[in-house]
PDB file of N, CA and C in Angstrom:
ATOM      1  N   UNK A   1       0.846  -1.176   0.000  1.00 73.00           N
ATOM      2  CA  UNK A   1       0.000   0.000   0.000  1.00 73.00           C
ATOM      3  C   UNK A   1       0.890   1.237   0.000  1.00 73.00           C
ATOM      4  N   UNK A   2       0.453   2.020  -0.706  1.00 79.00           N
ATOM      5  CA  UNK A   2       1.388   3.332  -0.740  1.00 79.00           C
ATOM      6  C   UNK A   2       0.607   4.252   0.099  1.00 79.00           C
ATOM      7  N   UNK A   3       1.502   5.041   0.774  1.00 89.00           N
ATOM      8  CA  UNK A   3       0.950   6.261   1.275  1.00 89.00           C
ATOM      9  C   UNK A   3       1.737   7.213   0.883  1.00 89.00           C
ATOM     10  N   UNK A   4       1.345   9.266   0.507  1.00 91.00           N
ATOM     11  CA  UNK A   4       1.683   9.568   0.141  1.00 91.00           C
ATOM     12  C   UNK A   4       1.379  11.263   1.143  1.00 91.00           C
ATOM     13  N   UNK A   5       2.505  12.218   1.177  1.00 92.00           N
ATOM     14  CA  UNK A   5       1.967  13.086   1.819  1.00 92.00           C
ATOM     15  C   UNK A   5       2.433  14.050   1.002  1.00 92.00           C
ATOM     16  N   UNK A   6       1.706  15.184   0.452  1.00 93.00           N
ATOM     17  CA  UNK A   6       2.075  16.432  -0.207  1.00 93.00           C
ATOM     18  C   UNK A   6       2.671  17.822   0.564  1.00 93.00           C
ATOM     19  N   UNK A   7       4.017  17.967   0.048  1.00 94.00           N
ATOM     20  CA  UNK A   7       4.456  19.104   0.605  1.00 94.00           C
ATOM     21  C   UNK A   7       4.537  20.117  -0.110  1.00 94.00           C
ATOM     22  N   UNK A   8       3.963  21.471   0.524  1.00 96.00           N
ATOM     23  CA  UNK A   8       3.975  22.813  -0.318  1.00 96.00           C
ATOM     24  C   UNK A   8       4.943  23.237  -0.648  1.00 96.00           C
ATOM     25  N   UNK A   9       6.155  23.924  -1.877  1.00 97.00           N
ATOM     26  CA  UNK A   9       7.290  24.434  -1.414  1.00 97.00           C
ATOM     27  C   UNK A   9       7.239  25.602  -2.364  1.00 97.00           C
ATOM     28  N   UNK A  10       8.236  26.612  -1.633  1.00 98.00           N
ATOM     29  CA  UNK A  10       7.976  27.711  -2.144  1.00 98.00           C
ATOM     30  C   UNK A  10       9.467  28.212  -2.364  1.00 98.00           C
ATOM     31  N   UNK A  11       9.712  28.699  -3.622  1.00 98.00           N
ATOM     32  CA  UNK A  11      11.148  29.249  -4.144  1.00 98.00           C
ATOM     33  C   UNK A  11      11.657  30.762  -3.814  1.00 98.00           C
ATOM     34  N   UNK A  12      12.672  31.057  -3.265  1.00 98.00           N
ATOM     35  CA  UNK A  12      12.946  32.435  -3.179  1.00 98.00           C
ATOM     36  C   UNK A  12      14.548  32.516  -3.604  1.00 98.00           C
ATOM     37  N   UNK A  13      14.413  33.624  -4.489  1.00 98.00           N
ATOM     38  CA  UNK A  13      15.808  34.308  -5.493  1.00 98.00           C
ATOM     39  C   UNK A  13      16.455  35.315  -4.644  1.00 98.00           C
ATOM     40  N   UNK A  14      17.359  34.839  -3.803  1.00 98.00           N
ATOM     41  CA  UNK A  14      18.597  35.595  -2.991  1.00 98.00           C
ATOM     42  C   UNK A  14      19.044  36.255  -3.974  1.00 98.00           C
ATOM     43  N   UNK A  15      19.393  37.545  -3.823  1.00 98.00           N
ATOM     44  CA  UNK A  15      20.472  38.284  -4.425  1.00 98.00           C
ATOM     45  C   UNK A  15      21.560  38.360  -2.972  1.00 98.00           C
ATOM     46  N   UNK A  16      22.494  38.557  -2.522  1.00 97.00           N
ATOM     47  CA  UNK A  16      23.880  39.045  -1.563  1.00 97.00           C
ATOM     48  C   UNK A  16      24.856  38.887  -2.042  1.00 97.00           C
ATOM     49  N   UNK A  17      26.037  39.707  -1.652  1.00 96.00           N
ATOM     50  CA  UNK A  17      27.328  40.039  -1.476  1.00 96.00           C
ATOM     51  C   UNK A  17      28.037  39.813  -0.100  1.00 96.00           C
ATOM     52  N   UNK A  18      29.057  39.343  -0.845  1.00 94.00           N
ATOM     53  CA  UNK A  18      30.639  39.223   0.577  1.00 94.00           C
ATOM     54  C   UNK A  18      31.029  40.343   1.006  1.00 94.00           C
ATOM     55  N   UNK A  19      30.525  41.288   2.258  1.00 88.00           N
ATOM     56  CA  UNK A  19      31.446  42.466   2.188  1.00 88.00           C
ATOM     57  C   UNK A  19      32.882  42.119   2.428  1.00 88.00           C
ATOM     58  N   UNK A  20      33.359  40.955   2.588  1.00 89.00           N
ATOM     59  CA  UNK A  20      34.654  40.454   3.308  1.00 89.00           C
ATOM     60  C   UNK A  20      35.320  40.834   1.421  1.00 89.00           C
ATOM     61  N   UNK A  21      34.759  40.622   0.158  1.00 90.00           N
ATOM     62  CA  UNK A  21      35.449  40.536  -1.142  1.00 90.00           C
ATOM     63  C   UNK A  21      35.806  42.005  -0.968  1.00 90.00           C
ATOM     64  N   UNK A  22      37.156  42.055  -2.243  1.00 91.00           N
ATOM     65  CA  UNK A  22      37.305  43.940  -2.046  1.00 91.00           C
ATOM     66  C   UNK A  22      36.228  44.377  -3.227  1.00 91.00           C
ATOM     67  N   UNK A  23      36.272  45.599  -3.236  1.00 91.00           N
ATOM     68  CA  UNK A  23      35.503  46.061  -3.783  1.00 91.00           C
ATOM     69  C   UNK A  23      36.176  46.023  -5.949  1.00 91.00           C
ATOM     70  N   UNK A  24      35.280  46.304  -6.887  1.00 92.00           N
ATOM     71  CA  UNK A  24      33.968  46.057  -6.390  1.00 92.00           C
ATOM     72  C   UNK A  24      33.755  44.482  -6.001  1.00 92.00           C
ATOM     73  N   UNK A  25      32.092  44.628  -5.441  1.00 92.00           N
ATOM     74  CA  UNK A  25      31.444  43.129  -4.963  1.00 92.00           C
ATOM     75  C   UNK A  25      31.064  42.546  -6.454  1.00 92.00           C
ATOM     76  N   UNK A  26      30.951  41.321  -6.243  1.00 94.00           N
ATOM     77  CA  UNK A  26      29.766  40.533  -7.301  1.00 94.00           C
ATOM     78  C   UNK A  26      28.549  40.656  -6.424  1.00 94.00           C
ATOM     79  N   UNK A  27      27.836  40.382  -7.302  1.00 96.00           N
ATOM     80  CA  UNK A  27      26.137  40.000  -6.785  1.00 96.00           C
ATOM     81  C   UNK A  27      26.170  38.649  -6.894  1.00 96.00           C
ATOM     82  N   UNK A  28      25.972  37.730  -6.131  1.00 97.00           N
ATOM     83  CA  UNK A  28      26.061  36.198  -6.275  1.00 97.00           C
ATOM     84  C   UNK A  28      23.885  36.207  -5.930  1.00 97.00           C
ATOM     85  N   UNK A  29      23.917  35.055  -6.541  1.00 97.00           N
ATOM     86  CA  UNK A  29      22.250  34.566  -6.717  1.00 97.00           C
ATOM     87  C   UNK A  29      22.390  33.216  -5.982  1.00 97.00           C
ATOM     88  N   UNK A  30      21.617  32.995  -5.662  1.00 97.00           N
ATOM     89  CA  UNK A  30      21.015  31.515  -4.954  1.00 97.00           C
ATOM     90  C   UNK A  30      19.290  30.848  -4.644  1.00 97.00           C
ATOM     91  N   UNK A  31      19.099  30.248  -5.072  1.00 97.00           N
ATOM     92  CA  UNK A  31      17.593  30.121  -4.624  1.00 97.00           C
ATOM     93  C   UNK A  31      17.475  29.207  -3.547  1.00 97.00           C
ATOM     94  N   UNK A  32      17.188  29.567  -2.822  1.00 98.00           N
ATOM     95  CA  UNK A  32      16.681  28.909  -1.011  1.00 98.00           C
ATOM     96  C   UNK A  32      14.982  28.575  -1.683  1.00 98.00           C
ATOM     97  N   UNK A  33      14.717  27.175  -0.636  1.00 97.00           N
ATOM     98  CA  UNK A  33      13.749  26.718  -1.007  1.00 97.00           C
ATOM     99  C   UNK A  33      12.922  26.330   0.452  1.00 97.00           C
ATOM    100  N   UNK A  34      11.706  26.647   0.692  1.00 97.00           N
ATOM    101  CA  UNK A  34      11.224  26.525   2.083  1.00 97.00           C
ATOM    102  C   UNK A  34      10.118  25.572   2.072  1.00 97.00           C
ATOM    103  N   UNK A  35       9.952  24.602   2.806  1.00 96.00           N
ATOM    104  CA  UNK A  35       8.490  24.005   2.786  1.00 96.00           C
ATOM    105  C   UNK A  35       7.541  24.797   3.785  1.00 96.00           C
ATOM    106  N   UNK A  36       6.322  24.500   3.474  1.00 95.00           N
ATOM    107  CA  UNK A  36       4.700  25.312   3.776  1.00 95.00           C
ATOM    108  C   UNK A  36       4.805  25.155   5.527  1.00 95.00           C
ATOM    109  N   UNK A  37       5.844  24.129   6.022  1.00 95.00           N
ATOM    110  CA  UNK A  37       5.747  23.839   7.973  1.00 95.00           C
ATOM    111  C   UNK A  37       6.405  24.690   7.947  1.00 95.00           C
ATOM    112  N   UNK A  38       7.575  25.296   7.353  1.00 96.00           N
ATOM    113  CA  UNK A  38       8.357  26.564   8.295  1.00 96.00           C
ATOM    114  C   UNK A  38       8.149  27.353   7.880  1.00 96.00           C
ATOM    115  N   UNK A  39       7.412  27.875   6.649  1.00 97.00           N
ATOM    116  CA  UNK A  39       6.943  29.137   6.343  1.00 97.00           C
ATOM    117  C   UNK A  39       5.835  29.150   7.478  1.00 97.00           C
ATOM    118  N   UNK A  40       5.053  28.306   7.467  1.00 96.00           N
ATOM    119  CA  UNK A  40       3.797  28.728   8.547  1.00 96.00           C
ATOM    120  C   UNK A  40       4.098  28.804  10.043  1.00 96.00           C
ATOM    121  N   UNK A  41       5.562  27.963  10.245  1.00 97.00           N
ATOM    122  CA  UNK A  41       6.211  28.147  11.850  1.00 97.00           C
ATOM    123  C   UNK A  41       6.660  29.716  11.994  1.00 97.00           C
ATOM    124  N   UNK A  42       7.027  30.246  10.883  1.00 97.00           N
ATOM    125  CA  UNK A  42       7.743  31.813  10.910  1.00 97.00           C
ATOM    126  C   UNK A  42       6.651  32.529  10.751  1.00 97.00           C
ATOM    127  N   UNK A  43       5.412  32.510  10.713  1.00 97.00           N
ATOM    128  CA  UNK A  43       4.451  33.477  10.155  1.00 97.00           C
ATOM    129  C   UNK A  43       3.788  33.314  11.533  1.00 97.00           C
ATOM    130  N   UNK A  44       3.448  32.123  12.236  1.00 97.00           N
ATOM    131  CA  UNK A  44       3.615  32.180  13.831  1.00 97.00           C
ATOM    132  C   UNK A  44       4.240  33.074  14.490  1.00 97.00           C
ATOM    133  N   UNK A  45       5.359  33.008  14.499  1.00 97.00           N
ATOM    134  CA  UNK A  45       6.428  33.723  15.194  1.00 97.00           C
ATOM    135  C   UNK A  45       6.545  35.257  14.643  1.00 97.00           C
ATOM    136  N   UNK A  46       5.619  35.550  14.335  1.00 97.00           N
ATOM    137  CA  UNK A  46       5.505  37.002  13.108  1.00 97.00           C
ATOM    138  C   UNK A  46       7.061  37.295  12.606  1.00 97.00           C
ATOM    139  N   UNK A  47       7.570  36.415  11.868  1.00 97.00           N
ATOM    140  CA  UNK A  47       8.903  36.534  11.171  1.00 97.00           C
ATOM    141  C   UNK A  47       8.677  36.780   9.851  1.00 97.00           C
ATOM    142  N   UNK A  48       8.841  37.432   8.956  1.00 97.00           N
ATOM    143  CA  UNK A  48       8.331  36.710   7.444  1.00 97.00           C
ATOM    144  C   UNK A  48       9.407  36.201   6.950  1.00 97.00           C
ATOM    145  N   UNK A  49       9.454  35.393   5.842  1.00 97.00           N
ATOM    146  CA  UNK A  49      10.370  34.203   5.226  1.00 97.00           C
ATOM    147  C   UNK A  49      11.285  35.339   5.086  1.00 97.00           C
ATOM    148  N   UNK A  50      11.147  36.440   4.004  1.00 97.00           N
ATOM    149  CA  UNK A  50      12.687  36.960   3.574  1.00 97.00           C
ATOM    150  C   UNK A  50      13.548  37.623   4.125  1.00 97.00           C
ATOM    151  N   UNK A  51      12.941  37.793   6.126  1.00 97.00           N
ATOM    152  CA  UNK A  51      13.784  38.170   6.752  1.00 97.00           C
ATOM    153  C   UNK A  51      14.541  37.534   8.015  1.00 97.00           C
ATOM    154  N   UNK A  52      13.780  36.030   7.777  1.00 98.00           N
ATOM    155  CA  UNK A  52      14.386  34.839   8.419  1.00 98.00           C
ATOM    156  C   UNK A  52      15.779  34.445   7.113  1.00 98.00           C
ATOM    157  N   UNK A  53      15.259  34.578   5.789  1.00 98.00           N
ATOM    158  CA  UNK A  53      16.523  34.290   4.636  1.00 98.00           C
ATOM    159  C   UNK A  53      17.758  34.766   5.130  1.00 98.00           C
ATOM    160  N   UNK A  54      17.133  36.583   5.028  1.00 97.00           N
ATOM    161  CA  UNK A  54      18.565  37.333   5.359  1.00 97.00           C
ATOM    162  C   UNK A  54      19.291  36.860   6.203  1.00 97.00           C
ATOM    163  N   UNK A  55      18.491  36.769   7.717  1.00 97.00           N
ATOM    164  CA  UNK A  55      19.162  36.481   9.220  1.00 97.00           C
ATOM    165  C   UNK A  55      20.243  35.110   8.797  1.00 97.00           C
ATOM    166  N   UNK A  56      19.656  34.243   7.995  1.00 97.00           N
ATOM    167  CA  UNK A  56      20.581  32.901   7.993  1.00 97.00           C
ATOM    168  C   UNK A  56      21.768  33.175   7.078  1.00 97.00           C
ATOM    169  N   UNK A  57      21.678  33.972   5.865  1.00 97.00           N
ATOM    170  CA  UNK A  57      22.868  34.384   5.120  1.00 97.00           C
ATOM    171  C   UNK A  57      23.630  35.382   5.985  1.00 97.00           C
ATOM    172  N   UNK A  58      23.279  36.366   6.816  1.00 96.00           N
ATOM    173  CA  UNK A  58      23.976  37.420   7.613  1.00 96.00           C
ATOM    174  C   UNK A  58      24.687  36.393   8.480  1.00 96.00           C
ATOM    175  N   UNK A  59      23.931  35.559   9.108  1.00 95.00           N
ATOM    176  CA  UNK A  59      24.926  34.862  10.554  1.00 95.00           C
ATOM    177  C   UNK A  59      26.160  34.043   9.340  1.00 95.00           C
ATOM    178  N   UNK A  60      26.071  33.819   8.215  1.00 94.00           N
ATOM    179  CA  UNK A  60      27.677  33.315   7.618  1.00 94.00           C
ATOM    180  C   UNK A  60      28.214  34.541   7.232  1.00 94.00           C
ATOM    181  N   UNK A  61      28.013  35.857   7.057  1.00 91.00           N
ATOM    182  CA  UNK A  61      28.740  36.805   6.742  1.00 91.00           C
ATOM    183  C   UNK A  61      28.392  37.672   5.571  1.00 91.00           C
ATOM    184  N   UNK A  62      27.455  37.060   4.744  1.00 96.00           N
ATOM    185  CA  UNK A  62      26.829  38.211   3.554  1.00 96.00           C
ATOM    186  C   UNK A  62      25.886  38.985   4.209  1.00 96.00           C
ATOM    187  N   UNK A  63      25.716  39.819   2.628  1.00 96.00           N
ATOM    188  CA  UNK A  63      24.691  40.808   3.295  1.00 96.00           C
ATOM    189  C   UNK A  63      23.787  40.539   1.853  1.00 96.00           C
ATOM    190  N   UNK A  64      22.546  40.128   2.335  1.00 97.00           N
ATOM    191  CA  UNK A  64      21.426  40.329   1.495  1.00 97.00           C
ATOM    192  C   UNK A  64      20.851  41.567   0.637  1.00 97.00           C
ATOM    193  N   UNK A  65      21.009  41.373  -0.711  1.00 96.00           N
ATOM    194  CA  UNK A  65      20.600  42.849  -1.537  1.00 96.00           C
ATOM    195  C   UNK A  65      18.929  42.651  -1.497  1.00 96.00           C
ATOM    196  N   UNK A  66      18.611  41.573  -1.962  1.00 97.00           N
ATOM    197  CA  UNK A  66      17.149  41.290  -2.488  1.00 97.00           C
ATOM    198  C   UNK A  66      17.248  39.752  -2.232  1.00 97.00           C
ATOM    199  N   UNK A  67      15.153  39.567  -1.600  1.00 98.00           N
ATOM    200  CA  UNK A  67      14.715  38.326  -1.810  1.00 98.00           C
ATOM    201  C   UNK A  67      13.563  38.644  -2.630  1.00 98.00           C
ATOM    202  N   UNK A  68      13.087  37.465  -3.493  1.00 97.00           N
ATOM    203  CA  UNK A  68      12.316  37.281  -4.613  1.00 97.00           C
ATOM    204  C   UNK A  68      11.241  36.211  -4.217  1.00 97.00           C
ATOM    205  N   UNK A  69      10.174  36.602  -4.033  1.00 97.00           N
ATOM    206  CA  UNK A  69       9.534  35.197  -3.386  1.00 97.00           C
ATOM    207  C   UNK A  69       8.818  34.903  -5.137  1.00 97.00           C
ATOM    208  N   UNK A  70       9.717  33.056  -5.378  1.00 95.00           N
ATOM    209  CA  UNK A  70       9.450  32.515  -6.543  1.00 95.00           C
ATOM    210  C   UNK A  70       7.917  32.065  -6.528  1.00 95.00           C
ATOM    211  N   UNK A  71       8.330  30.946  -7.692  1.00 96.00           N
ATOM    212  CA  UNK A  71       6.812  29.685  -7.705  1.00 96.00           C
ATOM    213  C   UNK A  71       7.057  28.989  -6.707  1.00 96.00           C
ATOM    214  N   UNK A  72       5.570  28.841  -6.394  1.00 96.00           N
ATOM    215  CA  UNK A  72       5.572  27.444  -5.490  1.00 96.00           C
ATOM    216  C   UNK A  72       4.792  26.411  -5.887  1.00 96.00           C
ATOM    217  N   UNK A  73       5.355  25.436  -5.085  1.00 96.00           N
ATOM    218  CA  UNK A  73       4.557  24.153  -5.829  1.00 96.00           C
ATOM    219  C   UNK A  73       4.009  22.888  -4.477  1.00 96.00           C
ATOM    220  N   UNK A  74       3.340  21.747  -5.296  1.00 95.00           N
ATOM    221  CA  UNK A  74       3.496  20.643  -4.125  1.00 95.00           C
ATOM    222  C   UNK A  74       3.902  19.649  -4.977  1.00 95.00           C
ATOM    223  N   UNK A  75       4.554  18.694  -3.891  1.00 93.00           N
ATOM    224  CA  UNK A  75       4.967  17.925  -4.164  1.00 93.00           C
ATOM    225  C   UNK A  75       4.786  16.756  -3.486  1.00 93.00           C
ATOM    226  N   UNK A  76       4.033  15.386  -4.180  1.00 94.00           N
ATOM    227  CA  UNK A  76       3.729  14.313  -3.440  1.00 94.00           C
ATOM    228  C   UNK A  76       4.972  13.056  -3.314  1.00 94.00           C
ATOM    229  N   UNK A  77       4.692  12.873  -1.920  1.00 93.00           N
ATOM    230  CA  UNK A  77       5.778  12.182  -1.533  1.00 93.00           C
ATOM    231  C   UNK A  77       5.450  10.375  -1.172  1.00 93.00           C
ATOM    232  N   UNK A  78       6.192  10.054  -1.643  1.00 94.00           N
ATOM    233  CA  UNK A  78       5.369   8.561  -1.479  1.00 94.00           C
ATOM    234  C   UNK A  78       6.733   8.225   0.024  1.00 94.00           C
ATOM    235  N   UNK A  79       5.975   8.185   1.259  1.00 93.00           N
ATOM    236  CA  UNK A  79       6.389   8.052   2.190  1.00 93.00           C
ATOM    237  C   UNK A  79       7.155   6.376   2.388  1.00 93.00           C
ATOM    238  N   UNK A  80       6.935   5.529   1.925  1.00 92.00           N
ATOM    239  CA  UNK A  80       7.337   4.243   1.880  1.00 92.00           C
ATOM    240  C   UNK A  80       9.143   4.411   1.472  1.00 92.00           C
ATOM    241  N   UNK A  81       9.132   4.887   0.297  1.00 93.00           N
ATOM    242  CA  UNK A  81       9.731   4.926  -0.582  1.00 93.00           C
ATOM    243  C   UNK A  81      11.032   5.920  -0.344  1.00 93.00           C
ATOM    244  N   UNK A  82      10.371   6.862   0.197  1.00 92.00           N
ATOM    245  CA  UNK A  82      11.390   8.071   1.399  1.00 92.00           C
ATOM    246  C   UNK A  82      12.026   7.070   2.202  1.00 92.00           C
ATOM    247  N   UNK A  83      11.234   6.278   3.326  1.00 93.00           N
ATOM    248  CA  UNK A  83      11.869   5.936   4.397  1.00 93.00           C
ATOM    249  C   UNK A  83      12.744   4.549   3.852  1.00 93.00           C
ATOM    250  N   UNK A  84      12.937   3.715   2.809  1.00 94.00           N
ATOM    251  CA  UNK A  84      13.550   3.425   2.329  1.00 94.00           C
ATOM    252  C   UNK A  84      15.000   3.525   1.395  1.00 94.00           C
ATOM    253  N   UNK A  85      14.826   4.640   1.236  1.00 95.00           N
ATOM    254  CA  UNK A  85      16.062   5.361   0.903  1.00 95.00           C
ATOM    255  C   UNK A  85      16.828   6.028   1.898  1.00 95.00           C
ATOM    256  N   UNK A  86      16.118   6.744   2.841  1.00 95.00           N
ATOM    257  CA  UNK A  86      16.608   7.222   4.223  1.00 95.00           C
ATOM    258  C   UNK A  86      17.122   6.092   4.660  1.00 95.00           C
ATOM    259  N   UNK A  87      16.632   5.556   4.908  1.00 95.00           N
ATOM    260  CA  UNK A  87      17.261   4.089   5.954  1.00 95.00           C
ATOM    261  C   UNK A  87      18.622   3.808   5.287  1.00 95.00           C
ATOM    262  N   UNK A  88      18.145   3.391   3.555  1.00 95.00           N
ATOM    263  CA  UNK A  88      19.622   2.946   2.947  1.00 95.00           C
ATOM    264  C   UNK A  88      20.995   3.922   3.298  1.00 95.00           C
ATOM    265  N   UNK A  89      20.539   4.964   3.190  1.00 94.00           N
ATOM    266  CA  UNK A  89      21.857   6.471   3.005  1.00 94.00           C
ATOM    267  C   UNK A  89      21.893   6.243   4.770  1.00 94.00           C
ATOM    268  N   UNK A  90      21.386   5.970   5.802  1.00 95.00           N
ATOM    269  CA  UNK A  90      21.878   6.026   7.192  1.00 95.00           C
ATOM    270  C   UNK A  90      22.796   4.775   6.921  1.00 95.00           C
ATOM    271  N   UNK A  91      22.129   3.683   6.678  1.00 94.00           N
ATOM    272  CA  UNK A  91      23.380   2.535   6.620  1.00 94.00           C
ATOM    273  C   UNK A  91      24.219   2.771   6.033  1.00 94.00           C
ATOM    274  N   UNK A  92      24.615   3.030   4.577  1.00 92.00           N
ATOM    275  CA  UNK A  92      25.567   3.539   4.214  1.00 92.00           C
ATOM    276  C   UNK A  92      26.506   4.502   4.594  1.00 92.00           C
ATOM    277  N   UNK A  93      26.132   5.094   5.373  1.00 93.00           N
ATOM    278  CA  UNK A  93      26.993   6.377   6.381  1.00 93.00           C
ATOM    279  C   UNK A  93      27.779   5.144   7.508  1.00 93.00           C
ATOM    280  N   UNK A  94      26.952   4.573   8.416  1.00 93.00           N
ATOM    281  CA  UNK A  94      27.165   3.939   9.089  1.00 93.00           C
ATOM    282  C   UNK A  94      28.408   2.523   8.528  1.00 93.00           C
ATOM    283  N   UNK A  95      28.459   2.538   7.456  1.00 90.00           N
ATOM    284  CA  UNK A  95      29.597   1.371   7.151  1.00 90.00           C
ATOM    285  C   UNK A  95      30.760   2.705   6.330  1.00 90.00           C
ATOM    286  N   UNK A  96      30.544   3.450   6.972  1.00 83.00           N
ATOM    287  CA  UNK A  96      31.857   4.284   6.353  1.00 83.00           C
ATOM    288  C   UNK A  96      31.761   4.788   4.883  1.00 83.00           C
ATOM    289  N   UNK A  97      30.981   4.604   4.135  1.00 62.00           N
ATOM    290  CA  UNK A  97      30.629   5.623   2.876  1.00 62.00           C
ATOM    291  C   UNK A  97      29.953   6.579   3.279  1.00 62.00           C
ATOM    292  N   UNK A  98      29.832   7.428   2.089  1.00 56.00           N
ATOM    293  CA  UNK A  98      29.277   8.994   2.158  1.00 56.00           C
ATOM    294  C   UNK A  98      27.931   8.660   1.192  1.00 56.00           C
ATOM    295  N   UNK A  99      26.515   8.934   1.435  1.00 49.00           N
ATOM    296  CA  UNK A  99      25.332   8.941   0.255  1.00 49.00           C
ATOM    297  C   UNK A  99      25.210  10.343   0.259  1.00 49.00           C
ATOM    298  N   UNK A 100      25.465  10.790  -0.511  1.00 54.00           N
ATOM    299  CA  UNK A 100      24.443  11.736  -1.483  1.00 54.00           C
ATOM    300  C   UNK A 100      23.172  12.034  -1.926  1.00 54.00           C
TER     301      UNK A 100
END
């Protein structure tokens, strides 16, 4: 029997810079990707997503120019099939390889 649980996810387009680079900076891009439990845990906490983004790129040392809140989507997860692969990549850690 399959079971399957759908997760919401939602895309956001980092723009930041290294102030540590000399000048000038690049603009480096990245897209951070959030599921619908911690967007709705931060909207609890009256945080909004693109200034929980910044806070996590600031604590390594950039500084955020712009966030872009992308598409979002869902995505169904066939839970069997997860915890089967999870399991494999823990054993595999556990006999001294690396999974990916």
């Amino acid at each position: 029997m399959k079971f399957f649980k759908t997760i919401n996810l939602t895309a956001y387009e980092v723009e930041y810079i290294d102030q540590r680079e000399p000048k000038p900076r690049t603009v480096k891009r990245e897209a951070v990707v959030l599921d619908g439990g911690r967007i709705s845990a931060l909207g609890r906490l009256g945080i909004r997503p693109a200034g929980w983004i910044s806070q996590q790129f600031a604590v390594q040392g950039y500084t955020v120019t712009t966030v872009r809140k992308g598409e979002s989507l869902g995505a169904d997860v066939d839970l069997s099939e997860l915890w089967q692969r999870t399991a494999a990549q823990i054993a595999e850690q556990r006999e001294g390889g690396t999974a990916e």
